[in-house]
Each structure stands twice: as structure tokens, then as C-alpha cells.
């Protein structure tokens, strides 16, 4: 059960498809100065449907369906405009470079930009106005720390409000009045931590609430749904027994391994010319070795050697007392070209395309001593990109930062708990956005 905007995100996506089709109909009406005939509609329907699927995928990559996306933001219309311009470029390539397309709607595409942008912006503005009026009321039985955990949710999410709170740390709260309030106000959701031993005295009264249509929601599930990460504050040994398996679904593992092999082979073939150019550029720049080998900790705490194009100088620079990026290296790191050789590690099975990023052994030793449950991230194969790389903006890079890594671990645990083919696809699409914006290094 979720108190999040997943349903609203799905409805937004459906609404976007409807607006795109309405925009197409309006463009055809304006173009031909009359109601479009069935022949004209049939001619445009199939190719534009395929195109709309690509466009909605671009919307997804741009973050228009995320819980973090504020529909009331004044920049939304500007963002939609930029996205639609990108989509128009895709449409031009789609219609003019794919031989299967039987139409080349130059004027129609031009009209479509001006028709679709205001319609999409208006649709999202009014959908937000309708959605913002629906407020979810919930009651909560928890300790002070759990209440603090959700305090940011109530501040940042205007549609979610904790109407009544029974503090387990206080001996003065009136339990009977709290239960009566839940019944009287017909509260649908009651938030609690069922693993808290202090809940035991309330169980008879809570059982009675079942017959009043009350649904019980875990504190951790609320936090996870709104923030896309696991609260380390709520993680105990029992949590791992329930949610983390050292041997996940065999079908998922098999499918993921097949996809890793197929995609990495395809990418290696496509990027082969880049390998040649990088080899020449590095040799011209400082004549040092092309590849750099770095030892990391992989699945089951086994050490692996990952490959990268060398981006640092071979020797330590006397003036600064350390190595520094080469001219070619700066460009490679910014564009992530230096990561391409790791596709070989993917083929060998040491890395996956999607998974927690591996760390150096020395750093791992320090984190295992400082951060509870840090070693759990080594239950699965590390990856080139992961959930934390997308959403944790300030994760440390080759340095020790316990606080930042705790935050990063909360995202890694979310992935370990929820990993699936669908989540992997979503991470892959979001990674494209990260690469294009040169973020999340």
C-alpha cells in the first residue's frame, strides 16, 4: 500500500498521451482547414503513435513523472517547451531518416510545436490544481524519532498530513481518545512501526480498528515511498531477514545477465571508433599507457580489477605534489568516455550495467567499521550505474565521507530490496539524462 503519487504519475502519463493525440487532431484540422478524413487519420495514426511512445519516454527521462516534480513550478511550462523542442528534433529524424515512414509532415511538425506546448502546460497546471485539493489524512502511533523521520514529508508534501499523533515516548497521551478520534473522523490510514515492542499494549484496540476500514502502514514504507530510499534509522537485523535475500529470483538474475552480455557487446561494437580515437589522443597527449586498472570490491566481497581509460598523469606533478587530470582526461571524465572499458568487466560478469557502484578495498574497510550493514551492498553484483548515482547528488568520489556514504547506502538498500527488470530499465533511462547533463559523477 502506498500513500504516494504513483497513481497520479500514471494518470499524468495517460493524460499526456491524450493531449498528444488531441494536438495531432488539431494540427490536422488546421493544416487541411476541415475535419480530417479517415484516410488522413489512418495515414498519421500509426507513425505518430509510435512517435508519441518515444516522446513520453523522453518525458519520463526528463523527470516529468517523478514525485519530486512540482507541477505548479513556474518553470514547468519552460521545461515542457524545451522537451518538446527535443522531441521535435527526434520527430524530424524519425520521419526523414526511417524508410518505413510513408509521410514527411514538415508543416505538421512545425504546427505541432506551437499546439502541443501550451496544451501540455495547461493540462499539467490544471491536473495539479485538482490533485492538490485531495489531502490524505493519516494518524500515527510512534516514538519521537519516528515522528521526526516523517516531519519533512508533511512539510514538503502538501497533500499528506498527520492529523493525530500518539507518542509512545510519552506517558500522558490518552490512548482511548486517540482511538476514538480515528473512528470518529473515519481516518483511513494509521502509520506505525509494527516491530516496535511498545506497540504490543495497543494491539487489541488496533485489531478493533480493522472493522472500521483502517489500513495500517509501516513508517518505513511511507519514508521509502516518498524519498526513494531506506531509512537507516529503521533498519534492524529483522529488516534484512524480511527484505534482503542473498539468492534473489533466478529468472531475474538470468535475464539481467543476458541483457548485460547483449547490451555490452552492442555498445563495445558501436564505440569501437571511440577506442581508436582515445588511444591516439592519449598517446599524443603524454605518451603514457592508455588503460588504468583500479581494484574494487565486488560481489561477495571479492576483489575485482576494473578498467578505465587513463585520465590522470602518469607521474606526480612536483608543483602540486599529486597527479592531475590530463587535457584528454578532463574531456573523457566529463563525457564519461573513460568508463567505456568497464564494458569488458560487464562481459566478464564482474560488473553489471545496473547496480551499486563498487568502492576501493581500503575505503570499504573503513565504511564497514563505521557504518552498520554497509557490507550488505556486496550481496549483489556492482554496476556501472545505480539508483544512488541518479538520486544521491553528493556521494563521495574516491574519498572517505561517512555521513555522505550513509545517505548513499540508504539508496543502495532501496535498490537491493526493490531490484527488478522494470527498476533496472528506469535507472538506465535516468542514467541517459545524467550523462547528457554531465551530472552524478
Tab-separated table of N, CA, C and O in Angstrom, residues 189-308:
chain	number	residue	atom	x	y	z
A	189	UNK	N	-5.939	5.732	7.196
A	189	UNK	CA	-4.591	5.190	7.339
A	189	UNK	C	-4.058	5.428	8.746
A	189	UNK	O	-4.179	6.529	9.303
A	190	UNK	N	-3.446	4.417	9.315
A	190	UNK	CA	-2.783	4.517	10.611
A	190	UNK	C	-1.336	4.082	10.430
A	190	UNK	O	-1.053	2.941	10.044
A	191	UNK	N	-0.413	4.993	10.703
A	191	UNK	CA	1.006	4.749	10.489
A	191	UNK	C	1.650	4.288	11.793
A	191	UNK	O	1.419	4.891	12.850
A	192	UNK	N	2.458	3.256	11.721
A	192	UNK	CA	3.139	2.740	12.910
A	192	UNK	C	4.347	1.911	12.506
A	192	UNK	O	4.554	1.625	11.332
A	193	UNK	N	5.137	1.549	13.517
A	193	UNK	CA	6.252	0.624	13.320
A	193	UNK	C	5.891	-0.658	14.053
A	193	UNK	O	6.019	-0.746	15.276
A	194	UNK	N	5.451	-1.651	13.324
A	194	UNK	CA	4.951	-2.880	13.942
A	194	UNK	C	6.041	-3.644	14.681
A	194	UNK	O	5.757	-4.512	15.506
A	195	UNK	N	7.325	-3.331	14.378
A	195	UNK	CA	8.421	-4.030	15.045
A	195	UNK	C	8.739	-3.429	16.422
A	195	UNK	O	9.508	-3.998	17.180
A	196	UNK	N	8.140	-2.274	16.710
A	196	UNK	CA	8.373	-1.627	17.997
A	196	UNK	C	7.624	-2.390	19.094
A	196	UNK	O	6.403	-2.550	19.040
A	197	UNK	N	8.359	-2.863	20.088
A	197	UNK	CA	7.753	-3.669	21.152
A	197	UNK	C	6.712	-2.890	21.945
A	197	UNK	O	5.810	-3.478	22.557
A	198	UNK	N	6.800	-1.565	21.937
A	198	UNK	CA	5.860	-0.755	22.697
A	198	UNK	C	4.462	-0.738	22.085
A	198	UNK	O	3.515	-0.228	22.678
A	199	UNK	N	4.347	-1.280	20.861
A	199	UNK	CA	3.045	-1.341	20.194
A	199	UNK	C	2.159	-2.423	20.819
A	199	UNK	O	0.930	-2.357	20.747
A	200	UNK	N	2.756	-3.413	21.480
A	200	UNK	CA	2.019	-4.580	21.992
A	200	UNK	C	0.764	-4.228	22.796
A	200	UNK	O	-0.306	-4.820	22.569
A	201	UNK	N	0.812	-3.263	23.730
A	201	UNK	CA	-0.393	-2.955	24.511
A	201	UNK	C	-1.553	-2.404	23.677
A	201	UNK	O	-2.701	-2.437	24.104
A	202	UNK	N	-1.244	-1.898	22.476
A	202	UNK	CA	-2.273	-1.290	21.639
A	202	UNK	C	-2.943	-2.292	20.695
A	202	UNK	O	-3.908	-1.954	20.018
A	203	UNK	N	-2.418	-3.511	20.635
A	203	UNK	CA	-2.893	-4.469	19.636
A	203	UNK	C	-4.393	-4.758	19.709
A	203	UNK	O	-5.052	-4.827	18.660
A	204	UNK	N	-5.001	-4.947	20.901
A	204	UNK	CA	-6.457	-5.187	20.929
A	204	UNK	C	-7.255	-4.040	20.314
A	204	UNK	O	-8.199	-4.268	19.542
A	205	UNK	N	-6.861	-2.792	20.640
A	205	UNK	CA	-7.572	-1.634	20.087
A	205	UNK	C	-7.337	-1.507	18.590
A	205	UNK	O	-8.244	-1.160	17.824
A	206	UNK	N	-6.108	-1.815	18.161
A	206	UNK	CA	-5.791	-1.749	16.735
A	206	UNK	C	-6.562	-2.810	15.962
A	206	UNK	O	-7.013	-2.563	14.831
A	207	UNK	N	-6.713	-3.980	16.552
A	207	UNK	CA	-7.497	-5.036	15.920
A	207	UNK	C	-8.925	-4.568	15.687
A	207	UNK	O	-9.522	-4.822	14.637
A	208	UNK	N	-9.458	-3.837	16.647
A	208	UNK	CA	-10.827	-3.332	16.535
A	208	UNK	C	-10.962	-2.343	15.380
A	208	UNK	O	-12.001	-2.265	14.727
A	209	UNK	N	-9.892	-1.588	15.098
A	209	UNK	CA	-9.934	-0.584	14.024
A	209	UNK	C	-10.029	-1.213	12.640
A	209	UNK	O	-10.448	-0.557	11.686
A	210	UNK	N	-9.618	-2.478	12.526
A	210	UNK	CA	-9.713	-3.167	11.235
A	210	UNK	C	-11.148	-3.157	10.727
A	210	UNK	O	-11.400	-3.001	9.517
A	211	UNK	N	-12.107	-3.281	11.634
A	211	UNK	CA	-13.518	-3.344	11.254
A	211	UNK	C	-14.097	-1.965	10.940
A	211	UNK	O	-15.254	-1.845	10.556
A	212	UNK	N	-13.285	-0.922	11.116
A	212	UNK	CA	-13.695	0.429	10.742
A	212	UNK	C	-13.005	0.874	9.453
A	212	UNK	O	-13.004	2.060	9.117
A	213	UNK	N	-12.438	-0.073	8.739
A	213	UNK	CA	-11.825	0.219	7.442
A	213	UNK	C	-10.463	0.874	7.506
A	213	UNK	O	-9.986	1.421	6.503
A	214	UNK	N	-9.809	0.841	8.668
A	214	UNK	CA	-8.490	1.464	8.813
A	214	UNK	C	-7.424	0.554	8.207
A	214	UNK	O	-7.418	-0.653	8.457
A	215	UNK	N	-6.529	1.142	7.419
A	215	UNK	CA	-5.402	0.406	6.846
A	215	UNK	C	-4.130	0.780	7.596
A	215	UNK	O	-3.896	1.959	7.878
A	216	UNK	N	-3.310	-0.215	7.915
A	216	UNK	CA	-2.096	0.009	8.686
A	216	UNK	C	-0.898	0.093	7.749
A	216	UNK	O	-0.706	-0.777	6.891
A	217	UNK	N	-0.109	1.137	7.924
A	217	UNK	CA	1.024	1.406	7.048
A	217	UNK	C	2.288	1.546	7.890
A	217	UNK	O	2.284	2.225	8.926
A	218	UNK	N	3.354	0.883	7.475
A	218	UNK	CA	4.625	0.956	8.185
A	218	UNK	C	5.293	2.324	7.965
A	218	UNK	O	5.260	2.876	6.864
A	219	UNK	N	5.907	2.830	9.022
A	219	UNK	CA	6.631	4.098	8.929
A	219	UNK	C	7.677	4.029	7.817
A	219	UNK	O	7.811	4.949	7.005
A	220	UNK	N	8.409	2.924	7.791
A	220	UNK	CA	9.463	2.776	6.787
A	220	UNK	C	8.935	2.785	5.363
A	220	UNK	O	9.595	3.302	4.461
A	221	UNK	N	7.733	2.210	5.159
A	221	UNK	CA	7.148	2.186	3.810
A	221	UNK	C	6.794	3.593	3.348
A	221	UNK	O	6.949	3.922	2.159
A	222	UNK	N	6.289	4.418	4.275
A	222	UNK	CA	5.965	5.804	3.929
A	222	UNK	C	7.233	6.547	3.520
A	222	UNK	O	7.284	7.211	2.487
A	223	UNK	N	8.250	6.437	4.344
A	223	UNK	CA	9.529	7.109	4.079
A	223	UNK	C	10.107	6.642	2.746
A	223	UNK	O	10.560	7.449	1.930
A	224	UNK	N	10.087	5.343	2.537
A	224	UNK	CA	10.633	4.761	1.308
A	224	UNK	C	9.878	5.248	0.083
A	224	UNK	O	10.477	5.572	-0.953
A	225	UNK	N	8.554	5.309	0.182
A	225	UNK	CA	7.738	5.699	-0.961
A	225	UNK	C	7.961	7.153	-1.356
A	225	UNK	O	8.020	7.479	-2.542
A	226	UNK	N	8.090	8.032	-0.377
A	226	UNK	CA	8.245	9.454	-0.683
A	226	UNK	C	9.671	9.821	-1.099
A	226	UNK	O	9.868	10.713	-1.908
A	227	UNK	N	10.666	9.142	-0.535
A	227	UNK	CA	12.047	9.556	-0.754
A	227	UNK	C	12.853	8.610	-1.630
A	227	UNK	O	13.967	8.947	-2.031
A	228	UNK	N	12.337	7.424	-1.923
A	228	UNK	CA	13.076	6.501	-2.774
A	228	UNK	C	14.338	5.982	-2.134
A	228	UNK	O	15.329	5.695	-2.814
A	229	UNK	N	14.329	5.858	-0.805
A	229	UNK	CA	15.487	5.325	-0.088
A	229	UNK	C	14.996	4.692	1.208
A	229	UNK	O	13.866	4.898	1.642
A	230	UNK	N	15.864	3.895	1.817
A	230	UNK	CA	15.538	3.207	3.063
A	230	UNK	C	16.126	3.997	4.228
A	230	UNK	O	17.310	4.354	4.202
A	231	UNK	N	15.326	4.269	5.237
A	231	UNK	CA	15.835	4.963	6.415
A	231	UNK	C	16.715	4.018	7.228
A	231	UNK	O	16.244	2.991	7.723
A	232	UNK	N	17.990	4.357	7.374
A	232	UNK	CA	18.890	3.528	8.175
A	232	UNK	C	18.480	3.518	9.643
A	232	UNK	O	18.810	2.596	10.386
A	233	UNK	N	17.734	4.541	10.044
A	233	UNK	CA	17.242	4.621	11.417
A	233	UNK	C	16.285	3.477	11.731
A	233	UNK	O	16.193	3.022	12.867
A	234	UNK	N	15.566	3.001	10.707
A	234	UNK	CA	14.571	1.958	10.906
A	234	UNK	C	15.102	0.561	10.600
A	234	UNK	O	14.412	-0.426	10.815
A	235	UNK	N	16.323	0.495	10.067
A	235	UNK	CA	16.866	-0.795	9.649
A	235	UNK	C	17.448	-1.540	10.850
A	235	UNK	O	18.320	-1.031	11.544
A	236	UNK	N	16.924	-2.740	11.062
A	236	UNK	CA	17.433	-3.635	12.109
A	236	UNK	C	17.713	-4.992	11.450
A	236	UNK	O	17.433	-5.199	10.264
A	237	UNK	N	18.248	-5.927	12.218
A	237	UNK	CA	18.575	-7.241	11.657
A	237	UNK	C	17.334	-7.918	11.081
A	237	UNK	O	17.391	-8.589	10.053
A	238	UNK	N	16.190	-7.743	11.743
A	238	UNK	CA	14.955	-8.347	11.253
A	238	UNK	C	14.539	-7.835	9.895
A	238	UNK	O	13.921	-8.559	9.105
A	239	UNK	N	14.900	-6.584	9.603
A	239	UNK	CA	14.560	-5.992	8.300
A	239	UNK	C	15.229	-6.768	7.178
A	239	UNK	O	14.629	-7.029	6.140
A	240	UNK	N	16.470	-7.155	7.384
A	240	UNK	CA	17.201	-7.880	6.351
A	240	UNK	C	16.649	-9.289	6.159
A	240	UNK	O	16.606	-9.804	5.040
A	241	UNK	N	16.238	-9.918	7.248
A	241	UNK	CA	15.657	-11.252	7.131
A	241	UNK	C	14.390	-11.219	6.301
A	241	UNK	O	14.069	-12.173	5.585
A	242	UNK	N	13.663	-10.105	6.374
A	242	UNK	CA	12.390	-9.987	5.660
A	242	UNK	C	12.555	-9.514	4.227
A	242	UNK	O	11.869	-9.977	3.321
A	243	UNK	N	13.499	-8.586	3.988
A	243	UNK	CA	13.552	-7.906	2.690
A	243	UNK	C	14.756	-8.245	1.820
A	243	UNK	O	14.726	-8.037	0.612
A	244	UNK	N	15.842	-8.725	2.402
A	244	UNK	CA	17.064	-8.931	1.629
A	244	UNK	C	17.365	-10.418	1.528
A	244	UNK	O	17.451	-11.110	2.532
A	245	UNK	N	17.537	-10.889	0.296
A	245	UNK	CA	17.848	-12.289	0.050
A	245	UNK	C	19.198	-12.382	-0.641
A	245	UNK	O	19.467	-11.678	-1.601
A	246	UNK	N	20.054	-13.260	-0.141
A	246	UNK	CA	21.364	-13.427	-0.776
A	246	UNK	C	21.237	-14.127	-2.122
A	246	UNK	O	22.091	-13.995	-2.982
A	247	UNK	N	20.162	-14.903	-2.305
A	247	UNK	CA	19.913	-15.566	-3.587
A	247	UNK	C	18.589	-15.079	-4.160
A	247	UNK	O	17.525	-15.627	-3.876
A	248	UNK	N	18.606	-13.983	-4.946
A	248	UNK	CA	17.374	-13.429	-5.491
A	248	UNK	C	16.767	-14.331	-6.548
A	248	UNK	O	17.251	-15.423	-6.821
A	249	UNK	N	15.715	-13.872	-7.178
A	249	UNK	CA	14.989	-14.667	-8.163
A	249	UNK	C	15.913	-15.112	-9.293
A	249	UNK	O	16.599	-14.301	-9.912
A	250	UNK	N	15.932	-16.387	-9.556
A	250	UNK	CA	16.830	-16.930	-10.581
A	250	UNK	C	16.481	-16.412	-11.968
A	250	UNK	O	17.365	-16.142	-12.778
A	251	UNK	N	15.184	-16.259	-12.259
A	251	UNK	CA	14.766	-15.777	-13.578
A	251	UNK	C	15.244	-14.346	-13.804
A	251	UNK	O	15.729	-14.002	-14.886
A	252	UNK	N	15.110	-13.509	-12.769
A	252	UNK	CA	15.584	-12.120	-12.861
A	252	UNK	C	17.085	-12.085	-13.098
A	252	UNK	O	17.582	-11.346	-13.960
A	253	UNK	N	17.847	-12.874	-12.331
A	253	UNK	CA	19.299	-12.911	-12.484
A	253	UNK	C	19.711	-13.359	-13.879
A	253	UNK	O	20.630	-12.802	-14.485
A	254	UNK	N	19.031	-14.388	-14.384
A	254	UNK	CA	19.357	-14.915	-15.709
A	254	UNK	C	19.070	-13.875	-16.788
A	254	UNK	O	19.911	-13.617	-17.662
A	255	UNK	N	17.903	-13.249	-16.704
A	255	UNK	CA	17.524	-12.243	-17.707
A	255	UNK	C	18.486	-11.053	-17.652
A	255	UNK	O	18.917	-10.536	-18.690
A	256	UNK	N	18.831	-10.630	-16.429
A	256	UNK	CA	19.733	-9.491	-16.294
A	256	UNK	C	21.113	-9.809	-16.860
A	256	UNK	O	21.738	-8.955	-17.508
A	257	UNK	N	21.583	-11.022	-16.633
A	257	UNK	CA	22.894	-11.407	-17.151
A	257	UNK	C	22.885	-11.440	-18.679
A	257	UNK	O	23.836	-10.984	-19.331
A	258	UNK	N	21.814	-11.965	-19.261
A	258	UNK	CA	21.692	-11.999	-20.724
A	258	UNK	C	21.700	-10.577	-21.288
A	258	UNK	O	22.368	-10.287	-22.283
A	259	UNK	N	20.942	-9.669	-20.634
A	259	UNK	CA	20.891	-8.282	-21.093
A	259	UNK	C	22.254	-7.617	-20.944
A	259	UNK	O	22.673	-6.837	-21.820
A	260	UNK	N	22.965	-7.893	-19.846
A	260	UNK	CA	24.301	-7.330	-19.664
A	260	UNK	C	25.227	-7.734	-20.812
A	260	UNK	O	25.954	-6.898	-21.362
A	261	UNK	N	25.182	-9.012	-21.168
A	261	UNK	CA	26.055	-9.511	-22.237
A	261	UNK	C	25.683	-8.896	-23.582
A	261	UNK	O	26.552	-8.389	-24.310
A	262	UNK	N	24.404	-8.912	-23.916
A	262	UNK	CA	23.951	-8.411	-25.226
A	262	UNK	C	24.205	-6.914	-25.375
A	262	UNK	O	24.732	-6.456	-26.403
A	263	UNK	N	23.843	-6.142	-24.339
A	263	UNK	CA	23.997	-4.685	-24.429
A	263	UNK	C	25.470	-4.293	-24.423
A	263	UNK	O	25.885	-3.406	-25.187
A	264	UNK	N	26.280	-4.940	-23.585
A	264	UNK	CA	27.700	-4.576	-23.536
A	264	UNK	C	28.409	-4.917	-24.843
A	264	UNK	O	29.258	-4.149	-25.310
A	265	UNK	N	28.058	-6.044	-25.476
A	265	UNK	CA	28.640	-6.381	-26.783
A	265	UNK	C	28.237	-5.340	-27.814
A	265	UNK	O	29.072	-4.860	-28.601
A	266	UNK	N	26.951	-4.979	-27.806
A	266	UNK	CA	26.470	-3.961	-28.746
A	266	UNK	C	27.164	-2.625	-28.554
A	266	UNK	O	27.586	-1.974	-29.525
A	267	UNK	N	27.331	-2.206	-27.295
A	267	UNK	CA	27.990	-0.935	-27.015
A	267	UNK	C	29.468	-0.980	-27.363
A	267	UNK	O	30.028	0.010	-27.854
A	268	UNK	N	30.101	-2.111	-27.130
A	268	UNK	CA	31.517	-2.238	-27.492
A	268	UNK	C	31.719	-2.094	-28.996
A	268	UNK	O	32.672	-1.446	-29.449
A	269	UNK	N	30.820	-2.686	-29.766
A	269	UNK	CA	30.915	-2.580	-31.227
A	269	UNK	C	30.668	-1.145	-31.683
A	269	UNK	O	31.403	-0.600	-32.514
A	270	UNK	N	29.634	-0.504	-31.101
A	270	UNK	CA	29.291	0.865	-31.507
A	270	UNK	C	30.373	1.869	-31.129
A	270	UNK	O	30.593	2.857	-31.840
A	271	UNK	N	31.044	1.627	-29.996
A	271	UNK	CA	32.033	2.599	-29.506
A	271	UNK	C	33.462	2.257	-29.931
A	271	UNK	O	34.401	2.930	-29.498
A	272	UNK	N	33.627	1.250	-30.757
A	272	UNK	CA	34.968	0.862	-31.202
A	272	UNK	C	35.742	2.026	-31.830
A	272	UNK	O	36.937	2.198	-31.539
A	273	UNK	N	35.114	2.859	-32.678
A	273	UNK	CA	35.849	4.020	-33.222
A	273	UNK	C	36.337	4.965	-32.122
A	273	UNK	O	37.401	5.581	-32.256
A	274	UNK	N	35.561	5.079	-31.030
A	274	UNK	CA	35.975	5.949	-29.922
A	274	UNK	C	37.237	5.397	-29.267
A	274	UNK	O	38.132	6.153	-28.887
A	275	UNK	N	37.313	4.077	-29.144
A	275	UNK	CA	38.510	3.451	-28.572
A	275	UNK	C	39.750	3.846	-29.367
A	275	UNK	O	40.802	4.156	-28.796
A	276	UNK	N	39.623	3.812	-30.690
A	276	UNK	CA	40.760	4.158	-31.553
A	276	UNK	C	41.152	5.619	-31.355
A	276	UNK	O	42.344	5.950	-31.197
A	277	UNK	N	40.157	6.510	-31.315
A	277	UNK	CA	40.432	7.942	-31.154
A	277	UNK	C	41.052	8.232	-29.782
A	277	UNK	O	41.978	9.049	-29.669
A	278	UNK	N	40.551	7.566	-28.749
A	278	UNK	CA	41.089	7.773	-27.399
A	278	UNK	C	42.539	7.296	-27.331
A	278	UNK	O	43.397	7.964	-26.732
A	279	UNK	N	42.820	6.149	-27.941
A	279	UNK	CA	44.185	5.618	-27.964
A	279	UNK	C	45.136	6.639	-28.586
A	279	UNK	O	46.208	6.937	-28.022
A	280	UNK	N	44.740	7.191	-29.717
A	280	UNK	CA	45.589	8.168	-30.408
A	280	UNK	C	45.745	9.434	-29.562
A	280	UNK	O	46.843	9.977	-29.410
A	281	UNK	N	44.608	9.914	-28.985
A	281	UNK	CA	44.632	11.159	-28.208
A	281	UNK	C	45.523	11.039	-26.976
A	281	UNK	O	46.293	11.953	-26.651
A	282	UNK	N	45.442	9.930	-26.262
A	282	UNK	CA	46.257	9.744	-25.055
A	282	UNK	C	47.736	9.662	-25.410
A	282	UNK	O	48.590	10.242	-24.724
A	283	UNK	N	48.049	8.946	-26.489
A	283	UNK	CA	49.457	8.819	-26.902
A	283	UNK	C	50.035	10.160	-27.338
A	283	UNK	O	51.197	10.463	-27.078
A	284	UNK	N	49.212	10.978	-27.997
A	284	UNK	CA	49.685	12.304	-28.414
A	284	UNK	C	49.838	13.219	-27.197
A	284	UNK	O	50.772	14.012	-27.116
A	285	UNK	N	48.925	13.065	-26.226
A	285	UNK	CA	48.897	13.968	-25.067
A	285	UNK	C	50.114	13.786	-24.163
A	285	UNK	O	50.849	14.735	-23.887
A	286	UNK	N	50.354	12.560	-23.675
A	286	UNK	CA	51.506	12.378	-22.795
A	286	UNK	C	52.238	11.054	-22.988
A	286	UNK	O	53.110	10.693	-22.193
A	287	UNK	N	51.837	10.299	-24.008
A	287	UNK	CA	52.538	9.074	-24.410
A	287	UNK	C	52.519	7.961	-23.353
A	287	UNK	O	53.250	6.981	-23.460
A	288	UNK	N	51.681	8.101	-22.316
A	288	UNK	CA	51.605	7.083	-21.273
A	288	UNK	C	50.661	5.952	-21.651
A	288	UNK	O	50.101	5.916	-22.753
A	289	UNK	N	50.456	4.987	-20.728
A	289	UNK	CA	49.546	3.868	-21.001
A	289	UNK	C	48.118	4.347	-21.211
A	289	UNK	O	47.686	5.352	-20.632
A	290	UNK	N	47.379	3.605	-22.017
A	290	UNK	CA	46.007	4.003	-22.361
A	290	UNK	C	45.029	3.599	-21.263
A	290	UNK	O	44.131	4.360	-20.909
A	291	UNK	N	45.217	2.412	-20.704
A	291	UNK	CA	44.267	1.898	-19.716
A	291	UNK	C	44.783	2.090	-18.293
A	291	UNK	O	45.995	2.069	-18.038
A	292	UNK	N	43.829	2.270	-17.386
A	292	UNK	CA	44.123	2.372	-15.962
A	292	UNK	C	43.358	1.265	-15.246
A	292	UNK	O	42.173	1.053	-15.505
A	293	UNK	N	44.037	0.536	-14.381
A	293	UNK	CA	43.420	-0.571	-13.647
A	293	UNK	C	43.244	-0.191	-12.185
A	293	UNK	O	44.196	0.259	-11.540
A	294	UNK	N	42.031	-0.386	-11.700
A	294	UNK	CA	41.714	0.008	-10.328
A	294	UNK	C	41.046	-1.160	-9.601
A	294	UNK	O	40.083	-1.752	-10.120
A	295	UNK	N	41.545	-1.509	-8.425
A	295	UNK	CA	40.991	-2.623	-7.655
A	295	UNK	C	39.776	-2.149	-6.860
A	295	UNK	O	39.842	-1.123	-6.173
A	296	UNK	N	38.692	-2.879	-6.962
A	296	UNK	CA	37.466	-2.558	-6.232
A	296	UNK	C	36.935	-3.821	-5.549
A	296	UNK	O	37.403	-4.931	-5.814
A	297	UNK	N	35.944	-3.644	-4.681
A	297	UNK	CA	35.296	-4.765	-4.003
A	297	UNK	C	34.002	-5.090	-4.734
A	297	UNK	O	33.141	-4.229	-4.891
A	298	UNK	N	33.885	-6.341	-5.198
A	298	UNK	CA	32.718	-6.757	-5.956
A	298	UNK	C	31.774	-7.611	-5.135
A	298	UNK	O	31.753	-7.556	-3.897
A	299	UNK	N	31.006	-8.417	-5.823
A	299	UNK	CA	30.031	-9.293	-5.165
A	299	UNK	C	30.741	-10.290	-4.239
A	299	UNK	O	31.818	-10.775	-4.560
A	300	UNK	N	30.096	-10.548	-3.104
A	300	UNK	CA	30.633	-11.491	-2.097
A	300	UNK	C	32.004	-11.055	-1.581
A	300	UNK	O	32.839	-11.894	-1.217
A	301	UNK	N	32.247	-9.732	-1.579
A	301	UNK	CA	33.494	-9.149	-1.050
A	301	UNK	C	34.747	-9.579	-1.823
A	301	UNK	O	35.870	-9.464	-1.309
A	302	UNK	N	34.565	-10.079	-3.041
A	302	UNK	CA	35.712	-10.465	-3.860
A	302	UNK	C	36.291	-9.233	-4.550
A	302	UNK	O	35.560	-8.378	-5.030
A	303	UNK	N	37.610	-9.176	-4.620
A	303	UNK	CA	38.261	-8.046	-5.273
A	303	UNK	C	38.212	-8.216	-6.791
A	303	UNK	O	38.443	-9.306	-7.304
A	304	UNK	N	37.900	-7.143	-7.468
A	304	UNK	CA	37.869	-7.145	-8.928
A	304	UNK	C	38.726	-5.984	-9.427
A	304	UNK	O	38.944	-5.005	-8.711
A	305	UNK	N	39.238	-6.114	-10.631
A	305	UNK	CA	40.039	-5.056	-11.243
A	305	UNK	C	39.249	-4.447	-12.390
A	305	UNK	O	39.016	-5.108	-13.403
A	306	UNK	N	38.811	-3.219	-12.211
A	306	UNK	CA	38.025	-2.572	-13.264
A	306	UNK	C	38.949	-1.777	-14.177
A	306	UNK	O	40.020	-1.299	-13.758
A	307	UNK	N	38.552	-1.661	-15.418
A	307	UNK	CA	39.339	-0.983	-16.439
A	307	UNK	C	38.748	0.380	-16.764
A	307	UNK	O	37.527	0.537	-16.842
A	308	UNK	N	39.636	1.343	-16.949
A	308	UNK	CA	39.223	2.684	-17.385
A	308	UNK	C	40.275	3.232	-18.338
A	308	UNK	O	41.445	2.817	-18.310
